[in-house]
mmCIF file of C-alpha atoms in Angstrom:
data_model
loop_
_atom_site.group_PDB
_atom_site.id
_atom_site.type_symbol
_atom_site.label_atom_id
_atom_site.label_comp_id
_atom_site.label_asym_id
_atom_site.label_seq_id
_atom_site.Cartn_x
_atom_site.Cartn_y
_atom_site.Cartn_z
ATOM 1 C CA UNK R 1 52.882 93.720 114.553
ATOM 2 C CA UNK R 2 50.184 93.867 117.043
ATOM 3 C CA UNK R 3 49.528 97.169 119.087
ATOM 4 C CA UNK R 4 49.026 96.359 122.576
ATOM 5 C CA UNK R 5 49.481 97.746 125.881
ATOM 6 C CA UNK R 6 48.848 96.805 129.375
ATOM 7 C CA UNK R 7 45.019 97.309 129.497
ATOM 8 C CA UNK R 8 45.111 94.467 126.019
ATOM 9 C CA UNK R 9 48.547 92.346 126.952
ATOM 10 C CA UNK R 10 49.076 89.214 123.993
ATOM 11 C CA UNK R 11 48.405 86.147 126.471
ATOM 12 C CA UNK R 12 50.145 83.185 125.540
ATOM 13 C CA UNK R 13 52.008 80.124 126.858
ATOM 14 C CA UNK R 14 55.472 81.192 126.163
ATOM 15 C CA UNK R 15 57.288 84.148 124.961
ATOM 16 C CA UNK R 16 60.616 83.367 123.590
ATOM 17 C CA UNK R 17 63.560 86.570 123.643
ATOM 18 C CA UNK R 18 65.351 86.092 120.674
ATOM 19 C CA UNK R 19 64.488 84.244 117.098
ATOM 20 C CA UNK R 20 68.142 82.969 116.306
ATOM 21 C CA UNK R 21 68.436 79.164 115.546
ATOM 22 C CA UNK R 22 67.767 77.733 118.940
ATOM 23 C CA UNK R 23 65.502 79.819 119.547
ATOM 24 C CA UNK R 24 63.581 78.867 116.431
ATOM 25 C CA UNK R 25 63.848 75.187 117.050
ATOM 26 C CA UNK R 26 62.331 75.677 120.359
ATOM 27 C CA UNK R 27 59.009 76.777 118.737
ATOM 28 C CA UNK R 28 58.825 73.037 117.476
ATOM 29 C CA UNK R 29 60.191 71.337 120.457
ATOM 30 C CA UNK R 30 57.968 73.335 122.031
ATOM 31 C CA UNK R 31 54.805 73.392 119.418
ATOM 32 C CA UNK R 32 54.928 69.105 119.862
ATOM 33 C CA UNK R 33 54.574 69.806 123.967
ATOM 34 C CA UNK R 34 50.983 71.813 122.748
ATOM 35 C CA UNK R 35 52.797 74.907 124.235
ATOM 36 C CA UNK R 36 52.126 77.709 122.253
ATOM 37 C CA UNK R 37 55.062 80.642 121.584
ATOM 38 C CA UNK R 38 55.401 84.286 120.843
ATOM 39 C CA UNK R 39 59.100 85.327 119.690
ATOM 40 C CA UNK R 40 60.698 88.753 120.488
ATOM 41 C CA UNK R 41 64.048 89.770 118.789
ATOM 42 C CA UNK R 42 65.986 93.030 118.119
ATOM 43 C CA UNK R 43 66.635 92.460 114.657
ATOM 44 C CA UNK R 44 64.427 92.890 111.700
ATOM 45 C CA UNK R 45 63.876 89.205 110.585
ATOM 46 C CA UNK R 46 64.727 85.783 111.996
ATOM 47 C CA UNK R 47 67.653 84.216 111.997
ATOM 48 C CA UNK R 48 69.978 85.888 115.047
ATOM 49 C CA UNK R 49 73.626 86.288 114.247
ATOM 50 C CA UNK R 50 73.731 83.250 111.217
ATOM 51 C CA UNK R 51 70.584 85.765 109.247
ATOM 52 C CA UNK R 52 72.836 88.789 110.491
ATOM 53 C CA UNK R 53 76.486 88.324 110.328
ATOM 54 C CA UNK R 54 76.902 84.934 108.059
ATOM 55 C CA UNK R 55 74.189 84.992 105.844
ATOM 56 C CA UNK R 56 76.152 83.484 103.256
ATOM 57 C CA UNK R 57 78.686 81.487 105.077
ATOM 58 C CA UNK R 58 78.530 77.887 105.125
ATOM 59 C CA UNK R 59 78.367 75.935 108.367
ATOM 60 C CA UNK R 60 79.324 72.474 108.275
ATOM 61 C CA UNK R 61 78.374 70.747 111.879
ATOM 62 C CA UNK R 62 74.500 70.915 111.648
ATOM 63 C CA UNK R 63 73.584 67.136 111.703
ATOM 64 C CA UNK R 64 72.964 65.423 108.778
ATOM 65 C CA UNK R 65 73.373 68.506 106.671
ATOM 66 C CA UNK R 66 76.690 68.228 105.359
ATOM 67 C CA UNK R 67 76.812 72.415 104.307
ATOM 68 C CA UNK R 68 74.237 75.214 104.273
ATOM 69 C CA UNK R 69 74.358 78.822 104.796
ATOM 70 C CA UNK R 70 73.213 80.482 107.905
ATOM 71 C CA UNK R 71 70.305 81.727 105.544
ATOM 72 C CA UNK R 72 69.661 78.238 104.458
ATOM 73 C CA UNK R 73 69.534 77.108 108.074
ATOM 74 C CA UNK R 74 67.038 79.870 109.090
ATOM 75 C CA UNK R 75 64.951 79.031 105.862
ATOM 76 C CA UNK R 76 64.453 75.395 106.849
ATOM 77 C CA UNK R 77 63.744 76.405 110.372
ATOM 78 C CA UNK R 78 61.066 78.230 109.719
ATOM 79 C CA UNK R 79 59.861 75.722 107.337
ATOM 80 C CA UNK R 80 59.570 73.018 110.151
ATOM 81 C CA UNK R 81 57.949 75.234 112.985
ATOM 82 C CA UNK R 82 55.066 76.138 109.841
ATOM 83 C CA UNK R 83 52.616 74.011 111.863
ATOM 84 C CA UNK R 84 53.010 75.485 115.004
ATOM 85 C CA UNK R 85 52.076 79.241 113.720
ATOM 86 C CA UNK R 86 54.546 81.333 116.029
ATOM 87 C CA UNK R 87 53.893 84.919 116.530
ATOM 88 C CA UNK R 88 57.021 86.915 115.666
ATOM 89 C CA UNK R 89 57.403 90.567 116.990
ATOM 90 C CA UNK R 90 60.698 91.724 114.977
ATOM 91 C CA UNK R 91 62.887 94.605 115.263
ATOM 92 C CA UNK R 92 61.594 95.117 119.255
ATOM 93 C CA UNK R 93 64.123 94.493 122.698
ATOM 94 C CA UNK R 94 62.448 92.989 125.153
ATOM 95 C CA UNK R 95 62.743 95.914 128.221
ATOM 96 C CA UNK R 96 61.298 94.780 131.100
ATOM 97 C CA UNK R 97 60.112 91.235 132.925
ATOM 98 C CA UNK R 98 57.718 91.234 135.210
ATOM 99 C CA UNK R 99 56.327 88.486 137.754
ATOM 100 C CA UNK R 100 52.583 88.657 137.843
ATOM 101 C CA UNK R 101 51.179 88.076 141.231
ATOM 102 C CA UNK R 102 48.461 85.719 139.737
ATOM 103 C CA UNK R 103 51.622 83.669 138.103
ATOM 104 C CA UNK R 104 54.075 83.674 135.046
ATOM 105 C CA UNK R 105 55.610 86.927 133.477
ATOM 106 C CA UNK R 106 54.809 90.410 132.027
ATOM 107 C CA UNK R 107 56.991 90.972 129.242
ATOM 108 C CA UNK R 108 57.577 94.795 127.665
ATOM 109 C CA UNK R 109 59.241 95.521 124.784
ATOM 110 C CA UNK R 110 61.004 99.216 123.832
ATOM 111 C CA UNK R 111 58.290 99.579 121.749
ATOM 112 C CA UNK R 112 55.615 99.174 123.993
ATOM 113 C CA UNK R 113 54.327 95.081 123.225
ATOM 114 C CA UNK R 114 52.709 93.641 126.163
ATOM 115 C CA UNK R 115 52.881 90.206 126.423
ATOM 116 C CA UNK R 116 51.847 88.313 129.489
ATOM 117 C CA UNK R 117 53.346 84.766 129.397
ATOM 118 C CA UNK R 118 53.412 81.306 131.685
ATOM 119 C CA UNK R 119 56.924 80.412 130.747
ATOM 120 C CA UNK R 120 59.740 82.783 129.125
ATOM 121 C CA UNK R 121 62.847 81.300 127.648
ATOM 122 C CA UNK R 122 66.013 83.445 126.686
ATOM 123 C CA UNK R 123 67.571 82.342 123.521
ATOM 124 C CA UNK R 124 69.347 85.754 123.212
ATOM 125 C CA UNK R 125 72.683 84.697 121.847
ATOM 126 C CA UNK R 126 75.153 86.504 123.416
ATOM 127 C CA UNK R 127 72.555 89.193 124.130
ATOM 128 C CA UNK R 128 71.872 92.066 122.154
ATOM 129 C CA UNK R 129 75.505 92.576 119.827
ATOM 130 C CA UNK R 130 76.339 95.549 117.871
ATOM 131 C CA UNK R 131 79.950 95.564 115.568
ATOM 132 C CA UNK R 132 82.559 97.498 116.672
ATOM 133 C CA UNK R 133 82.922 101.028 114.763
ATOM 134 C CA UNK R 134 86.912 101.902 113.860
ATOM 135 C CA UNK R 135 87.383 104.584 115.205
ATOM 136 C CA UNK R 136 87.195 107.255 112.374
ATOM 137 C CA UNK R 137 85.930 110.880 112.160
ATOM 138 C CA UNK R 138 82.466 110.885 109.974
ATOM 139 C CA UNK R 139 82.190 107.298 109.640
ATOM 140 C CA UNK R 140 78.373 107.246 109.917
ATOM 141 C CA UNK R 141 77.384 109.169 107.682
ATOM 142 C CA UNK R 142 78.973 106.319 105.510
ATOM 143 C CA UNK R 143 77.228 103.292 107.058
ATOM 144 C CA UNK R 144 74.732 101.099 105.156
ATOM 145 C CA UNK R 145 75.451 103.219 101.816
ATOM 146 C CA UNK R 146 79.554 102.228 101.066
ATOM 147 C CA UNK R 147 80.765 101.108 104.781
ATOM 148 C CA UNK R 148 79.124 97.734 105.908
ATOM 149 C CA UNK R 149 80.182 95.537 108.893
ATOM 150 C CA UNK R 150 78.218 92.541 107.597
ATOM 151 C CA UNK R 151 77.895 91.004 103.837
ATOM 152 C CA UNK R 152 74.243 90.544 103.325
ATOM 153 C CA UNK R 153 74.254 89.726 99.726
ATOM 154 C CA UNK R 154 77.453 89.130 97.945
ATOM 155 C CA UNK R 155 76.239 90.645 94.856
ATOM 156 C CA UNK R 156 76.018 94.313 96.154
ATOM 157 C CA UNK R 157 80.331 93.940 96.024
ATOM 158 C CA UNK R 158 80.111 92.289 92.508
ATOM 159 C CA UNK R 159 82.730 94.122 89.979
ATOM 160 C CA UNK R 160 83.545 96.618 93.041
ATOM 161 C CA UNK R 161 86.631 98.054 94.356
ATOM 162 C CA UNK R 162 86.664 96.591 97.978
ATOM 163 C CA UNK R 163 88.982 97.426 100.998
ATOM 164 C CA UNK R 164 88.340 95.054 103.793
ATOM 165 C CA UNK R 165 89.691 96.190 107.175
ATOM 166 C CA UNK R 166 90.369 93.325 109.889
ATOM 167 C CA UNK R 167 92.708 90.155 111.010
ATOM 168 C CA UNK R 168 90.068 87.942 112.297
ATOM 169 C CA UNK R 169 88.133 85.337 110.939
ATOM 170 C CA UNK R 170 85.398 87.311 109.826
ATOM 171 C CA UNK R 171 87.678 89.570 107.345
ATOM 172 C CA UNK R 172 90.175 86.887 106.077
ATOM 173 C CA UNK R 173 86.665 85.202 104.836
ATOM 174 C CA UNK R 174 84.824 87.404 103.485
ATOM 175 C CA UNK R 175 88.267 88.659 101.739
ATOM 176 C CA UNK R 176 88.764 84.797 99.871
ATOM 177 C CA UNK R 177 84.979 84.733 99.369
ATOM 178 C CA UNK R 178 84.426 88.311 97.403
ATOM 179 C CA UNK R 179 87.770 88.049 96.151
ATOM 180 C CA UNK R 180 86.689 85.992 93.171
ATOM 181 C CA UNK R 181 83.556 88.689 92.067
ATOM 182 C CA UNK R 182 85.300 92.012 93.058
ATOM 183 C CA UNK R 183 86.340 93.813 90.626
ATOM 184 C CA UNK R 184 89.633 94.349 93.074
ATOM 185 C CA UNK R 185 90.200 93.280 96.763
ATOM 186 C CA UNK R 186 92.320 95.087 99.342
ATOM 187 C CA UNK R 187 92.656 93.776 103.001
ATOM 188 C CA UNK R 188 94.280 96.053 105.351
ATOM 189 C CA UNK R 189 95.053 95.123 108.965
ATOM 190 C CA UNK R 190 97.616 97.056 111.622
ATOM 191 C CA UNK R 191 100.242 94.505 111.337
ATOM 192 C CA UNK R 192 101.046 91.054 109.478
ATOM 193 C CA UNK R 193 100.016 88.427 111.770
ATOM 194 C CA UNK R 194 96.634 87.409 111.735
ATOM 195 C CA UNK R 195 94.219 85.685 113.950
ATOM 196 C CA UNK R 196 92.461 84.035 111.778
ATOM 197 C CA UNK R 197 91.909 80.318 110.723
ATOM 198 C CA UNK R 198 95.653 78.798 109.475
ATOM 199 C CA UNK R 199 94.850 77.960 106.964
ATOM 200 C CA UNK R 200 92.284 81.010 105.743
ATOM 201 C CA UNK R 201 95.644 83.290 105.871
ATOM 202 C CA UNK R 202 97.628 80.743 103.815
ATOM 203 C CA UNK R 203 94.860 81.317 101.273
ATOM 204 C CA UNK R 204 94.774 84.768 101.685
ATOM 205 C CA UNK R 205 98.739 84.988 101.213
ATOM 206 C CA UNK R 206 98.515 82.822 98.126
ATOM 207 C CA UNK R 207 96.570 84.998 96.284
ATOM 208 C CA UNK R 208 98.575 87.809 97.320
ATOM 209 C CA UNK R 209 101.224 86.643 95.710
ATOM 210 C CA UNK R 210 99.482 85.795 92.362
ATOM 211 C CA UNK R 211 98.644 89.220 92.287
ATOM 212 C CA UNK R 212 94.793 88.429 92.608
ATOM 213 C CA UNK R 213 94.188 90.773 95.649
ATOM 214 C CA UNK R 214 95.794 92.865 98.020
ATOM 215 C CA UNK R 215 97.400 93.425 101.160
ATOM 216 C CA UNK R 216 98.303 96.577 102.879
ATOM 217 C CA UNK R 217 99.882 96.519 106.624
ATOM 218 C CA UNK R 218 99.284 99.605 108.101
ATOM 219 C CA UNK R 219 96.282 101.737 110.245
ATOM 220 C CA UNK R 220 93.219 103.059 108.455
ATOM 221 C CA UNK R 221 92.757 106.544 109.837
ATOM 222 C CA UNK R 222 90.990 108.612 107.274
ATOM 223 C CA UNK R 223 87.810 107.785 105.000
ATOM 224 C CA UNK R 224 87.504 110.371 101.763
ATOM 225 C CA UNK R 225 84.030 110.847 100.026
ATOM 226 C CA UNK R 226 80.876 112.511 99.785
ATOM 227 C CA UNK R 227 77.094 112.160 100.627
ATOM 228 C CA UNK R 228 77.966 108.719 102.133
ATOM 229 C CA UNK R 229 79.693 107.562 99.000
ATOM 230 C CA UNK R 230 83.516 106.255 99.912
ATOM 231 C CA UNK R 231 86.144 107.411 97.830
ATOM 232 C CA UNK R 232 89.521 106.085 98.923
ATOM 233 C CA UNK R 233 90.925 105.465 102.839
ATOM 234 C CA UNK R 234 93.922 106.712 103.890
ATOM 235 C CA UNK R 235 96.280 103.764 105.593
ATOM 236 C CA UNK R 236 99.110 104.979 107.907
ATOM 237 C CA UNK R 237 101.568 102.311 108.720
ATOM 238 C CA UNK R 238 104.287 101.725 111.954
ATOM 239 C CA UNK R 239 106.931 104.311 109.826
ATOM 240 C CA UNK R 240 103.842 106.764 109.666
ATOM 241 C CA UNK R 241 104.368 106.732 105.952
ATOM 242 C CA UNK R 242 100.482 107.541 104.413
ATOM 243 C CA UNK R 243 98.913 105.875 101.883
ATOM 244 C CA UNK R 244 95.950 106.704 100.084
ATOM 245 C CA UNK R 245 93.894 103.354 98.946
ATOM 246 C CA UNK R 246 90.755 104.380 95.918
ATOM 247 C CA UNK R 247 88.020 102.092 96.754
ATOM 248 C CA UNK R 248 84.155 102.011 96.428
ATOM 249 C CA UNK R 249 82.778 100.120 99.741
ATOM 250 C CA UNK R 250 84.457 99.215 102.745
ATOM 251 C CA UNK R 251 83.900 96.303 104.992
ATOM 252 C CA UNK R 252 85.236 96.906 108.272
ATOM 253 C CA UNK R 253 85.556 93.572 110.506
ATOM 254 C CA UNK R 254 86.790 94.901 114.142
ATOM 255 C CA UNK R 255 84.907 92.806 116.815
ATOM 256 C CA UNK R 256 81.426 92.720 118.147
ATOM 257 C CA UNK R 257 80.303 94.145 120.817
ATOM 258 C CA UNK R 258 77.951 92.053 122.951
ATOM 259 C CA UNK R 259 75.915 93.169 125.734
ATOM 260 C CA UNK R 260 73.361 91.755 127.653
ATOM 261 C CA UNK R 261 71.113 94.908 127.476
ATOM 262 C CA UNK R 262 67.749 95.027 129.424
ATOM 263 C CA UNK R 263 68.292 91.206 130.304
ATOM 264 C CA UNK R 264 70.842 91.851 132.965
ATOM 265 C CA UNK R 265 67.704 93.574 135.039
ATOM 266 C CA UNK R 266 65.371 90.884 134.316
ATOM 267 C CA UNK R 267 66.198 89.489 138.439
ATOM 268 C CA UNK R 268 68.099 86.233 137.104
ATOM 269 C CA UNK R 269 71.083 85.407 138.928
ATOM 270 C CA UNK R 270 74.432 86.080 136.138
ATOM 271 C CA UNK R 271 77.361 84.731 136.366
ATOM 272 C CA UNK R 272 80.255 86.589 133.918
ATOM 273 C CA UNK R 273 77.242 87.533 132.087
ATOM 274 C CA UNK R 274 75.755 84.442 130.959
ATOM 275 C CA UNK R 275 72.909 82.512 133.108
ATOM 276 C CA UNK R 276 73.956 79.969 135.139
ATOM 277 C CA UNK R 277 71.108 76.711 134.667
ATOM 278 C CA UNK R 278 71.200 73.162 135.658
ATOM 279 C CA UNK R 279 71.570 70.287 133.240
ATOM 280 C CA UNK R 280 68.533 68.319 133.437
ATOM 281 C CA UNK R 281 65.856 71.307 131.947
ATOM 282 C CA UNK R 282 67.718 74.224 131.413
ATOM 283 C CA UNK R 283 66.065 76.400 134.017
ATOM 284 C CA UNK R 284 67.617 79.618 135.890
ATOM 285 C CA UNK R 285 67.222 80.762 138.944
ATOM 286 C CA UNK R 286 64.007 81.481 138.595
ATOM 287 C CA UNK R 287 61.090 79.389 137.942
ATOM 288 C CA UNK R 288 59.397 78.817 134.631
ATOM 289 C CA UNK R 289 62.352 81.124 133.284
ATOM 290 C CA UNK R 290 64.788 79.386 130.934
ATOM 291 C CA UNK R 291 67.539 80.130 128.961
ATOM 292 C CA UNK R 292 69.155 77.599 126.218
ATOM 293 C CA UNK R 293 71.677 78.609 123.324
ATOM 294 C CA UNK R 294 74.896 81.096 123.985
ATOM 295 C CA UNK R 295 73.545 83.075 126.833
ATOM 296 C CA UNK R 296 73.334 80.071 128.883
ATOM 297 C CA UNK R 297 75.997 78.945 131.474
ATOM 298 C CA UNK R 298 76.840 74.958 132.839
ATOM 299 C CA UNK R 299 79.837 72.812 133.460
ATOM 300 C CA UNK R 300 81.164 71.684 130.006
ATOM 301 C CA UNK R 301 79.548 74.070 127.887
ATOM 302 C CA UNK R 302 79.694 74.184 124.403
ATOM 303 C CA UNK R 303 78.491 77.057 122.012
ATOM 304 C CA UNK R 304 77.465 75.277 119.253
ATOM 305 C CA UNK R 305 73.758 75.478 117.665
ATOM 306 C CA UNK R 306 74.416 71.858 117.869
ATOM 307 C CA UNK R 307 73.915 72.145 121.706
ATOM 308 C CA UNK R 308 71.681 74.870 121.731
ATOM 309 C CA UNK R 309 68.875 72.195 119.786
ATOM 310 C CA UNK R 310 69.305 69.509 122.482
ATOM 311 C CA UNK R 311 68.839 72.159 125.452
ATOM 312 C CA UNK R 312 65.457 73.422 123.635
ATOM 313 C CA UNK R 313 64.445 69.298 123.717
ATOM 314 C CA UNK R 314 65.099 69.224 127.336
ATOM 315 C CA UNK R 315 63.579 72.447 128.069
ATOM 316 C CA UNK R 316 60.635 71.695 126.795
ATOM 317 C CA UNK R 317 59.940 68.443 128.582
ATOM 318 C CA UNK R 318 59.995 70.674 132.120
ATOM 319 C CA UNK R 319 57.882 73.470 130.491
ATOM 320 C CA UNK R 320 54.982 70.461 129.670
ATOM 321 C CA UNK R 321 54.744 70.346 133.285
ATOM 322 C CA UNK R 322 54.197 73.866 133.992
ATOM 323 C CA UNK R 323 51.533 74.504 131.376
ATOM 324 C CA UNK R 324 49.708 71.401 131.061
ATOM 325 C CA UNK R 325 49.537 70.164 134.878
ATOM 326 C CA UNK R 326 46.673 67.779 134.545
ATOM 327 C CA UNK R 327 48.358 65.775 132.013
ATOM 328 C CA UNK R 328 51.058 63.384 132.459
ATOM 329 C CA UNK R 329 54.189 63.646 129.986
ATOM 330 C CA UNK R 330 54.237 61.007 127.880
ATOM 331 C CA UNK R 331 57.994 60.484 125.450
ATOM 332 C CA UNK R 332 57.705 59.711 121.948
ATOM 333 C CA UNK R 333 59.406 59.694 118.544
ATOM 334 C CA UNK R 334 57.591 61.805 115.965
ATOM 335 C CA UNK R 335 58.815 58.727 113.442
ATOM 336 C CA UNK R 336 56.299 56.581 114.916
ATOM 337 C CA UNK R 337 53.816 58.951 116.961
ATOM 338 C CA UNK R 338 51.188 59.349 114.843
ATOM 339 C CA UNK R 339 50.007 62.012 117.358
ATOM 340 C CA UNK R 340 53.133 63.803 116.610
ATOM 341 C CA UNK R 341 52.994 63.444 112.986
ATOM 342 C CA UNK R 342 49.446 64.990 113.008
ATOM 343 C CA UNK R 343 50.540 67.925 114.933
ATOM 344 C CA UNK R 344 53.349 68.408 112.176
ATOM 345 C CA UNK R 345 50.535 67.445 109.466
ATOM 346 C CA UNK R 346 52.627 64.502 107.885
ATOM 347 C CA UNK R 347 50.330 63.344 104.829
ATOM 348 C CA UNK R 348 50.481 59.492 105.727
ATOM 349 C CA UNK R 349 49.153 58.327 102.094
ATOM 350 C CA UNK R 350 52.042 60.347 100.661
ATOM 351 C CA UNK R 351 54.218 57.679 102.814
#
C-alpha cells in the first residue's frame, strides 16, 4: 500500500472504485487503450461479491467457459490484466471525489490514499454491501470464529455439525453443497416455503427425506456458547414450542444489505440508487466519470458480468479520447493486431 497524502497524490490515468469482475476486465480493456489504472475496493482482495460471497459456487454463463467458480473467474482475471501492472489499494472505501480545477478528479480514500486521476470509473457492484445480521442478542462476539455469513473454504465445515439459517438461494445452496462433507446438516427457516431455485428445494426436500440432513421450521432466537464458540441455537416455531438444536458453526443467510456509501456524495446524478449512463460509452452525468457493471442504470439493463465486460469495451473506446487527444482511435482485434499482442506479450514463435 502506498502512503500518500495530498502534498504526494498517486497520479495516474484512471482510478477504478471497485476490483470485482468488471471492474477487473476494465484494467485490460483499458491497459490495450495505453490507459493506465489504479483500483480501489473495500474488501481485502480482488474479486467483489464472486471472491466474497461465492467463492466456491459455480457460474455457468461466462462465455466460452462452460463452469468455474467465482474464485476461478477472479484467478484468470488477474492472470490476463498481468501485462498491464494495475495498482491495487485493498481493504480502503473510496470517501471523497473531487474535481480539480486544472482537470480530472481527486480521489480520497477512508484511509487517507490520494489519488489524482484523468478518468474515474465506478465498478462498485451494488455499492459497498454488508450481510444482514439476525437479529440475536451477542451474536458478534460469535462472528468469524463459529457464525459466518459467507463460505470461504468449504473445508473449514468438513465433518462439522452445521445449522444453516435462511430460505433463499444462498442457504438452500450452500445447504446441498456442505451437505455431502458435514458431519450433519440442519437448515432452519421461519416457515416451509422457500424462495429459492425450484428445483434447489426439491433437492433439499429429497434429502430430507432420506434422512441425510435436516429441516427445522421455526425462528432462531437464541445462540448458546462461549468465547465465540457456538454450542447449540434455540429455534422457536409458530406454536412457540422451543427447541434446542447442538451444532458447531452456523451459517446465517438473511439478505444483504447494499448501500451506496460515500458514492451517493460523489455529485453524480442517481436515479433509485444506481447511475443513470447512456448506451454508446457508459458515461454519467459527469464527464470523464463512468460507471459499468451493477451500479450502472440504462433502458434494458441486465446484471450479468456478461454485460458488465461489454460496457468496460465501450467505455474504454470514449476514455482513449480523453487521455490520448493527439491520437486518433484506431479498432482492432488483438487476434490479428500484432500491436495488441505485444502489449499482452503474446510469444509469436510459440504460435
Amino acid at each position: 500500500m502506498t502512503d500518500t497524502n495530498s502534498q504526494n497524490p498517486i497520479q495516474t490515468d484512471a482510478v477504478i472504485i471497485g476490483a470485482g469482475p468488471v471492474g477487473l476486465f476494465s484494467v485490460f480493456e483499458l491497459g490495450l487503450n495505453d490507459i493506465k489504472c489504479h483500483l480501489v475496493d473495500i474488501l481485502d482482495k480482488p474479486g467483489g461479491q464472486c471472491a466474497e460471497l461465492y467463492p466456491e459456487k459455480p457460474i455457468y454463463d461466462i462465455p466460452a467457459v462452460p463452469v468455474c467458480t467465482g474464485t476461478e473467474l477472479t484467478e484468470r482475471l488477474l492472470e490476463q490484466i498481468k501485462p498491464f501492472h494495475p495498482v491495487f489499494h485493498f481493504g480502503q472505501m473510496a470517501e471523497s471525489l473531487q474535481k480539480r480545477p486544472e482537470g480530472g478528479w481527486r480521489l480520497t480514500t477512508d484511509l487517507g490514499t490520494v489519488i489524482d486521476a484523468k478518468l474515474v470509473i465506478i465498478a462498485a457492484g451494488g455499492g459497498s454491501f454488508m450481510p444482514k445480521r439476525p437479529p440475536i442478542k451477542g451474536i458478534e462476539e460469535y462472528e468469524g470464529k463459529s457464525v459466518f455469513y459467507a463460505v470461504r473454504k468449504m473445508d473449514q465445515f468438513r465433518g462439522k455439525n452445521i445449522v444453516i439459517a435462511g430460505g433463499g438461494d444462498s442457504a438452500l445452496d450452500w445447504a446441498l453443497n456442505l451437505q455431502p462433507i458435514a458431519k450433519r446438516v440442519t437448515l432452519v427457516h421461519r416457515r416451509d416455503e422457500f424462495r429459492a431455485a425450484p428445483d434447489s428445494v426439491l433437492k433439499m426436500r429429497a434429502l430430507v427425506a432420506e434422512g441425510a440432513m435436516d429441516l427445522k421450521i421455526g425462528n432462531f432466537t437464541t445462540l448458546h456458547g462461549t468465547d465465540g464458540h457456538v454450542k447449540s441455537i434455540t429455534v422457536v416455531d409458530d406454536a412457540k414450542h422451543a427447541t434446542e438444536l447442538p451444532c458447531e458453526a452456523i451459517l446465517a443467510f438473511y439478505g444483504l444489505t447494499m448501500k451506496l456509501g460515500p458514492v451517493a456524495n460523489f455529485g453524480i446524478h442517481l436515479h433509485e440508487n444506481l447511475i443513470p449512463v447512456n448506451t454508446s460509452d457508459f458515461e454519467t452525468s459527469e464527464p470523464t466519470v463512468f460507471a459499468i457493471g451493477d451500479i450502472n442504470s440504462y433502458p434494458g439493463k441486465m446484471k450479468l458480468i456478461l454485460s458488465g465486460f461489454h460496457e468496460a469495451a465501450l467505455m474504454a473506446k470514449k476514455a482513449f479520447t480523453y487521455i490520448h487527444p493527439d491520437r486518433r482511435y484506431r479498432f482492432q482485434y488483438t487476434t490479428s493486431s500484432s500491436d495488441l499482442q505485444g502489449k499482452l506479450g503474446v510469444d509469436k514463435s510459440a504460435a
